[in-house]
mmCIF file of C-alpha atoms in Angstrom:
data_model
loop_
_atom_site.group_PDB
_atom_site.id
_atom_site.type_symbol
_atom_site.label_atom_id
_atom_site.label_comp_id
_atom_site.label_asym_id
_atom_site.label_seq_id
_atom_site.Cartn_x
_atom_site.Cartn_y
_atom_site.Cartn_z
ATOM 1 C CA SER A 87 -11.074 3.862 11.488
ATOM 2 C CA ALA A 88 -13.033 1.578 9.170
ATOM 3 C CA GLY A 89 -13.075 2.796 5.572
ATOM 4 C CA LEU A 90 -10.372 5.412 6.064
ATOM 5 C CA GLU A 91 -8.443 4.295 2.948
ATOM 6 C CA GLU A 92 -11.626 4.480 0.872
ATOM 7 C CA ARG A 93 -12.157 8.080 2.032
ATOM 8 C CA THR A 94 -8.548 9.216 1.628
ATOM 9 C CA LEU A 95 -6.655 10.253 -1.493
ATOM 10 C CA ILE A 96 -2.982 9.433 -0.896
ATOM 11 C CA VAL A 97 -0.298 11.061 -3.071
ATOM 12 C CA PHE A 98 3.463 10.542 -3.184
ATOM 13 C CA ILE A 99 5.646 12.552 -5.528
ATOM 14 C CA SER A 100 9.372 13.060 -5.679
ATOM 15 C CA ASP A 101 11.059 16.475 -5.657
ATOM 16 C CA ASN A 102 12.648 16.666 -9.111
ATOM 17 C CA GLY A 103 15.309 14.246 -10.335
ATOM 18 C CA GLY A 104 18.122 12.852 -8.257
ATOM 19 C CA PRO A 105 21.154 15.032 -7.470
ATOM 20 C CA THR A 106 23.662 12.982 -9.461
ATOM 21 C CA ARG A 107 26.529 15.445 -8.942
ATOM 22 C CA GLU A 108 26.727 14.234 -5.336
ATOM 23 C CA LEU A 109 26.847 10.619 -6.616
ATOM 24 C CA THR A 110 23.918 9.743 -4.374
ATOM 25 C CA SER A 111 21.480 8.745 -7.089
ATOM 26 C CA SER A 112 21.007 7.523 -10.619
ATOM 27 C CA ASN A 113 18.385 8.793 -13.039
ATOM 28 C CA HIS A 114 19.288 6.150 -15.623
ATOM 29 C CA PRO A 115 18.123 5.784 -18.381
ATOM 30 C CA LEU A 116 17.251 9.467 -18.188
ATOM 31 C CA ARG A 117 19.855 12.142 -18.799
ATOM 32 C CA GLY A 118 20.124 15.094 -16.445
ATOM 33 C CA GLU A 119 19.720 15.734 -12.753
ATOM 34 C CA LYS A 120 17.887 17.843 -10.216
ATOM 35 C CA GLY A 121 17.747 21.429 -11.455
ATOM 36 C CA ALA A 122 17.953 20.508 -15.150
ATOM 37 C CA LEU A 123 15.045 20.430 -17.590
ATOM 38 C CA LEU A 124 16.284 17.195 -19.102
ATOM 39 C CA GLU A 125 14.009 14.251 -18.237
ATOM 40 C CA GLY A 126 16.382 13.188 -15.437
ATOM 41 C CA GLY A 127 15.618 16.463 -13.686
ATOM 42 C CA ILE A 128 11.853 16.648 -14.207
ATOM 43 C CA ARG A 129 10.451 13.126 -14.693
ATOM 44 C CA VAL A 130 9.811 11.709 -11.231
ATOM 45 C CA PRO A 131 7.771 9.043 -9.446
ATOM 46 C CA PHE A 132 4.167 10.121 -8.885
ATOM 47 C CA LEU A 133 1.972 7.647 -7.007
ATOM 48 C CA LEU A 134 -1.699 8.133 -6.289
ATOM 49 C CA GLN A 135 -4.014 5.849 -4.318
ATOM 50 C CA TRP A 136 -7.698 6.119 -3.542
ATOM 51 C CA LYS A 137 -9.183 2.713 -2.879
ATOM 52 C CA GLY A 138 -12.420 2.158 -4.725
ATOM 53 C CA ARG A 139 -11.973 5.307 -6.864
ATOM 54 C CA VAL A 140 -8.646 4.835 -8.690
ATOM 55 C CA PRO A 141 -7.716 1.370 -10.020
ATOM 56 C CA ALA A 142 -4.740 -0.235 -8.274
ATOM 57 C CA GLY A 143 -1.596 -1.309 -10.096
ATOM 58 C CA VAL A 144 -2.112 0.846 -13.197
ATOM 59 C CA VAL A 145 0.891 2.591 -14.732
ATOM 60 C CA GLU A 146 -0.219 5.825 -16.371
ATOM 61 C CA PRO A 147 1.888 6.612 -19.469
ATOM 62 C CA ARG A 148 0.361 10.032 -20.147
ATOM 63 C CA MET A 149 2.030 13.244 -19.015
ATOM 64 C CA VAL A 150 0.810 14.681 -15.714
ATOM 65 C CA SER A 151 2.166 17.481 -13.547
ATOM 66 C CA THR A 152 2.233 18.528 -9.924
ATOM 67 C CA LEU A 153 0.009 21.387 -11.140
ATOM 68 C CA ASP A 154 -2.685 18.715 -11.460
ATOM 69 C CA LEU A 155 -2.655 17.943 -7.733
ATOM 70 C CA PHE A 156 -4.548 21.015 -6.554
ATOM 71 C CA PRO A 157 -7.610 20.633 -8.798
ATOM 72 C CA THR A 158 -7.612 16.877 -8.143
ATOM 73 C CA VAL A 159 -7.606 17.348 -4.370
ATOM 74 C CA VAL A 160 -10.259 20.088 -4.562
ATOM 75 C CA VAL A 161 -12.591 17.763 -6.500
ATOM 76 C CA ALA A 162 -11.800 14.857 -4.146
ATOM 77 C CA ALA A 163 -12.864 17.098 -1.248
ATOM 78 C CA GLY A 164 -16.204 17.696 -2.962
ATOM 79 C CA ALA A 165 -15.643 21.248 -4.243
ATOM 80 C CA ALA A 166 -15.218 22.723 -7.698
ATOM 81 C CA PRO A 167 -11.786 24.120 -8.622
ATOM 82 C CA ALA A 168 -11.495 27.604 -10.116
ATOM 83 C CA ALA A 169 -11.703 27.655 -13.907
ATOM 84 C CA ASN A 170 -8.416 29.554 -14.330
ATOM 85 C CA LEU A 171 -6.093 26.903 -12.857
ATOM 86 C CA ASP A 172 -3.236 25.481 -14.922
ATOM 87 C CA GLY A 173 -3.811 22.001 -13.486
ATOM 88 C CA VAL A 174 -6.265 19.288 -14.524
ATOM 89 C CA ASP A 175 -8.460 17.116 -12.287
ATOM 90 C CA LEU A 176 -6.842 13.692 -12.733
ATOM 91 C CA LEU A 177 -9.703 11.640 -11.281
ATOM 92 C CA PRO A 178 -11.814 11.249 -14.449
ATOM 93 C CA HIS A 179 -8.674 10.318 -16.393
ATOM 94 C CA LEU A 180 -7.564 7.699 -13.872
ATOM 95 C CA ALA A 181 -10.958 6.180 -13.019
ATOM 96 C CA ALA A 182 -11.677 2.581 -13.995
ATOM 97 C CA GLY A 183 -12.524 2.413 -17.678
ATOM 98 C CA ALA A 184 -11.115 5.872 -18.506
ATOM 99 C CA ALA A 185 -9.944 6.278 -22.106
ATOM 100 C CA THR A 186 -6.162 5.994 -22.003
ATOM 101 C CA GLY A 187 -5.536 7.270 -25.544
ATOM 102 C CA ILE A 188 -6.721 10.798 -24.753
ATOM 103 C CA PRO A 189 -3.932 13.095 -23.473
ATOM 104 C CA ILE A 190 -4.421 14.419 -19.952
ATOM 105 C CA ARG A 191 -2.523 17.579 -20.851
ATOM 106 C CA ALA A 192 -1.629 18.578 -24.395
ATOM 107 C CA GLN A 193 1.560 20.407 -23.471
ATOM 108 C CA HIS A 194 3.672 21.579 -20.573
ATOM 109 C CA TYR A 195 5.900 24.660 -20.360
ATOM 110 C CA TRP A 196 9.052 25.331 -18.326
ATOM 111 C CA ARG A 197 11.249 28.404 -17.872
ATOM 112 C CA VAL A 198 13.934 28.263 -15.204
ATOM 113 C CA GLY A 199 16.561 30.978 -15.497
ATOM 114 C CA PRO A 200 18.328 30.407 -18.825
ATOM 115 C CA GLN A 201 16.695 27.005 -19.269
ATOM 116 C CA ALA A 202 13.469 26.511 -21.202
ATOM 117 C CA ALA A 203 11.414 23.568 -22.396
ATOM 118 C CA LEU A 204 8.082 22.616 -23.892
ATOM 119 C CA ARG A 205 6.629 19.148 -23.954
ATOM 120 C CA ALA A 206 3.902 18.480 -26.528
ATOM 121 C CA GLY A 207 2.877 14.841 -26.823
ATOM 122 C CA ASP A 208 6.033 12.817 -27.406
ATOM 123 C CA TRP A 209 7.972 15.888 -28.561
ATOM 124 C CA LYS A 210 10.181 17.946 -26.280
ATOM 125 C CA LEU A 211 11.827 21.242 -27.156
ATOM 126 C CA LEU A 212 14.688 22.106 -24.805
ATOM 127 C CA ARG A 213 17.124 24.939 -24.267
ATOM 128 C CA ALA A 214 19.592 23.592 -21.746
ATOM 129 C CA ARG A 215 21.703 25.504 -19.258
ATOM 130 C CA GLY A 216 24.666 27.094 -21.015
ATOM 131 C CA ASP A 217 23.390 26.425 -24.574
ATOM 132 C CA PRO A 218 21.320 29.115 -26.341
ATOM 133 C CA LYS A 219 20.223 26.754 -29.152
ATOM 134 C CA TRP A 220 17.005 24.753 -29.023
ATOM 135 C CA GLN A 221 17.282 20.972 -28.929
ATOM 136 C CA LEU A 222 14.492 18.646 -30.052
ATOM 137 C CA TYR A 223 13.761 15.127 -28.834
ATOM 138 C CA ASN A 224 11.087 12.540 -29.491
ATOM 139 C CA LEU A 225 10.673 10.984 -26.045
ATOM 140 C CA ASN A 226 8.762 8.003 -27.389
ATOM 141 C CA ASP A 227 11.844 6.947 -29.367
ATOM 142 C CA ASP A 228 14.559 8.478 -27.170
ATOM 143 C CA ILE A 229 13.650 8.689 -23.473
ATOM 144 C CA GLY A 230 17.318 9.388 -22.625
ATOM 145 C CA GLU A 231 17.395 12.511 -24.840
ATOM 146 C CA GLU A 232 20.534 11.376 -26.628
ATOM 147 C CA ARG A 233 19.542 12.143 -30.261
ATOM 148 C CA ASP A 234 18.936 15.855 -30.850
ATOM 149 C CA LEU A 235 16.622 16.105 -33.885
ATOM 150 C CA ALA A 236 16.682 19.910 -34.196
ATOM 151 C CA ALA A 237 18.868 19.924 -37.334
ATOM 152 C CA THR A 238 16.701 17.381 -39.168
ATOM 153 C CA GLN A 239 13.302 18.653 -37.952
ATOM 154 C CA PRO A 240 13.461 22.481 -38.263
ATOM 155 C CA ALA A 241 9.705 22.784 -38.900
ATOM 156 C CA LYS A 242 8.928 20.946 -35.643
ATOM 157 C CA VAL A 243 11.411 23.178 -33.777
ATOM 158 C CA ALA A 244 9.719 26.293 -35.219
ATOM 159 C CA GLU A 245 6.240 24.977 -34.324
ATOM 160 C CA LEU A 246 7.179 24.147 -30.743
ATOM 161 C CA GLU A 247 9.212 27.326 -30.270
ATOM 162 C CA ALA A 248 6.175 29.374 -31.370
ATOM 163 C CA ALA A 249 4.035 27.493 -28.825
ATOM 164 C CA TRP A 250 6.684 28.050 -26.113
ATOM 165 C CA ARG A 251 6.889 31.786 -26.914
ATOM 166 C CA ALA A 252 3.093 32.132 -26.836
ATOM 167 C CA LEU A 253 3.043 30.622 -23.333
ATOM 168 C CA ASP A 254 6.098 32.609 -22.263
ATOM 169 C CA ARG A 255 4.381 35.895 -23.187
ATOM 170 C CA GLN A 256 1.705 35.046 -20.610
ATOM 171 C CA MET A 257 4.240 34.724 -17.789
ATOM 172 C CA VAL A 258 5.533 37.490 -15.537
ATOM 173 C CA GLU A 259 9.192 38.355 -15.247
ATOM 174 C CA ALA A 260 10.962 36.328 -12.564
ATOM 175 C CA LEU A 261 11.111 38.195 -9.264
ATOM 176 C CA TRP A 262 14.294 36.432 -8.104
ATOM 177 C CA PRO A 263 17.290 34.724 -9.733
ATOM 178 C CA ALA A 264 16.727 31.117 -10.704
ATOM 179 C CA GLY A 265 19.639 28.768 -11.199
ATOM 180 C CA GLY A 266 22.126 31.560 -11.775
ATOM 181 C CA GLY A 267 20.035 32.977 -14.613
ATOM 182 C CA GLY A 268 19.851 36.434 -13.114
ATOM 183 C CA GLY A 269 16.082 36.306 -12.942
ATOM 184 C CA ARG A 270 15.569 37.551 -16.483
ATOM 185 C CA ARG A 271 13.539 35.738 -19.079
ATOM 186 C CA ALA A 272 15.378 33.368 -21.384
ATOM 187 C CA ARG A 273 14.767 34.610 -24.929
#
């Protein structure tokens, strides 16, 4: 049908990072794999096309989330999303001429069994599987999460941990085990 691509928002997104334990994929230069909160487990391809509405060939460096898909699709369909959604309508941020220096989302929170993370700008606070201590990375300088800055940046760890805990208090207890964590909150 003529004009179908101009009337259709097309989205492709991967399901977490590659399962490197099976030796079927590589997440290089990212560390981690599917199921981990390291960048190799959570940073994935996310492609969006809407001819005439979203510029083609643009690589978006700002953090987005799958949570942003629902409000984006609702707006694309001509409706208004509920005000209490965690996601953000991406369309105004991705439109031609949109200001690229303004963050789309200020932070993002994860809690998966014993794992926890918070991303705020270029900073990432991480509690990995099997390690109760927080790790700190600056993803702008270290996308592979190889240099833990927690020992040299204790104030940043405290700031981000407080933000993580504030978000965590808003969440309900897990109703099922996640990743062998027994379903209890990681504290």
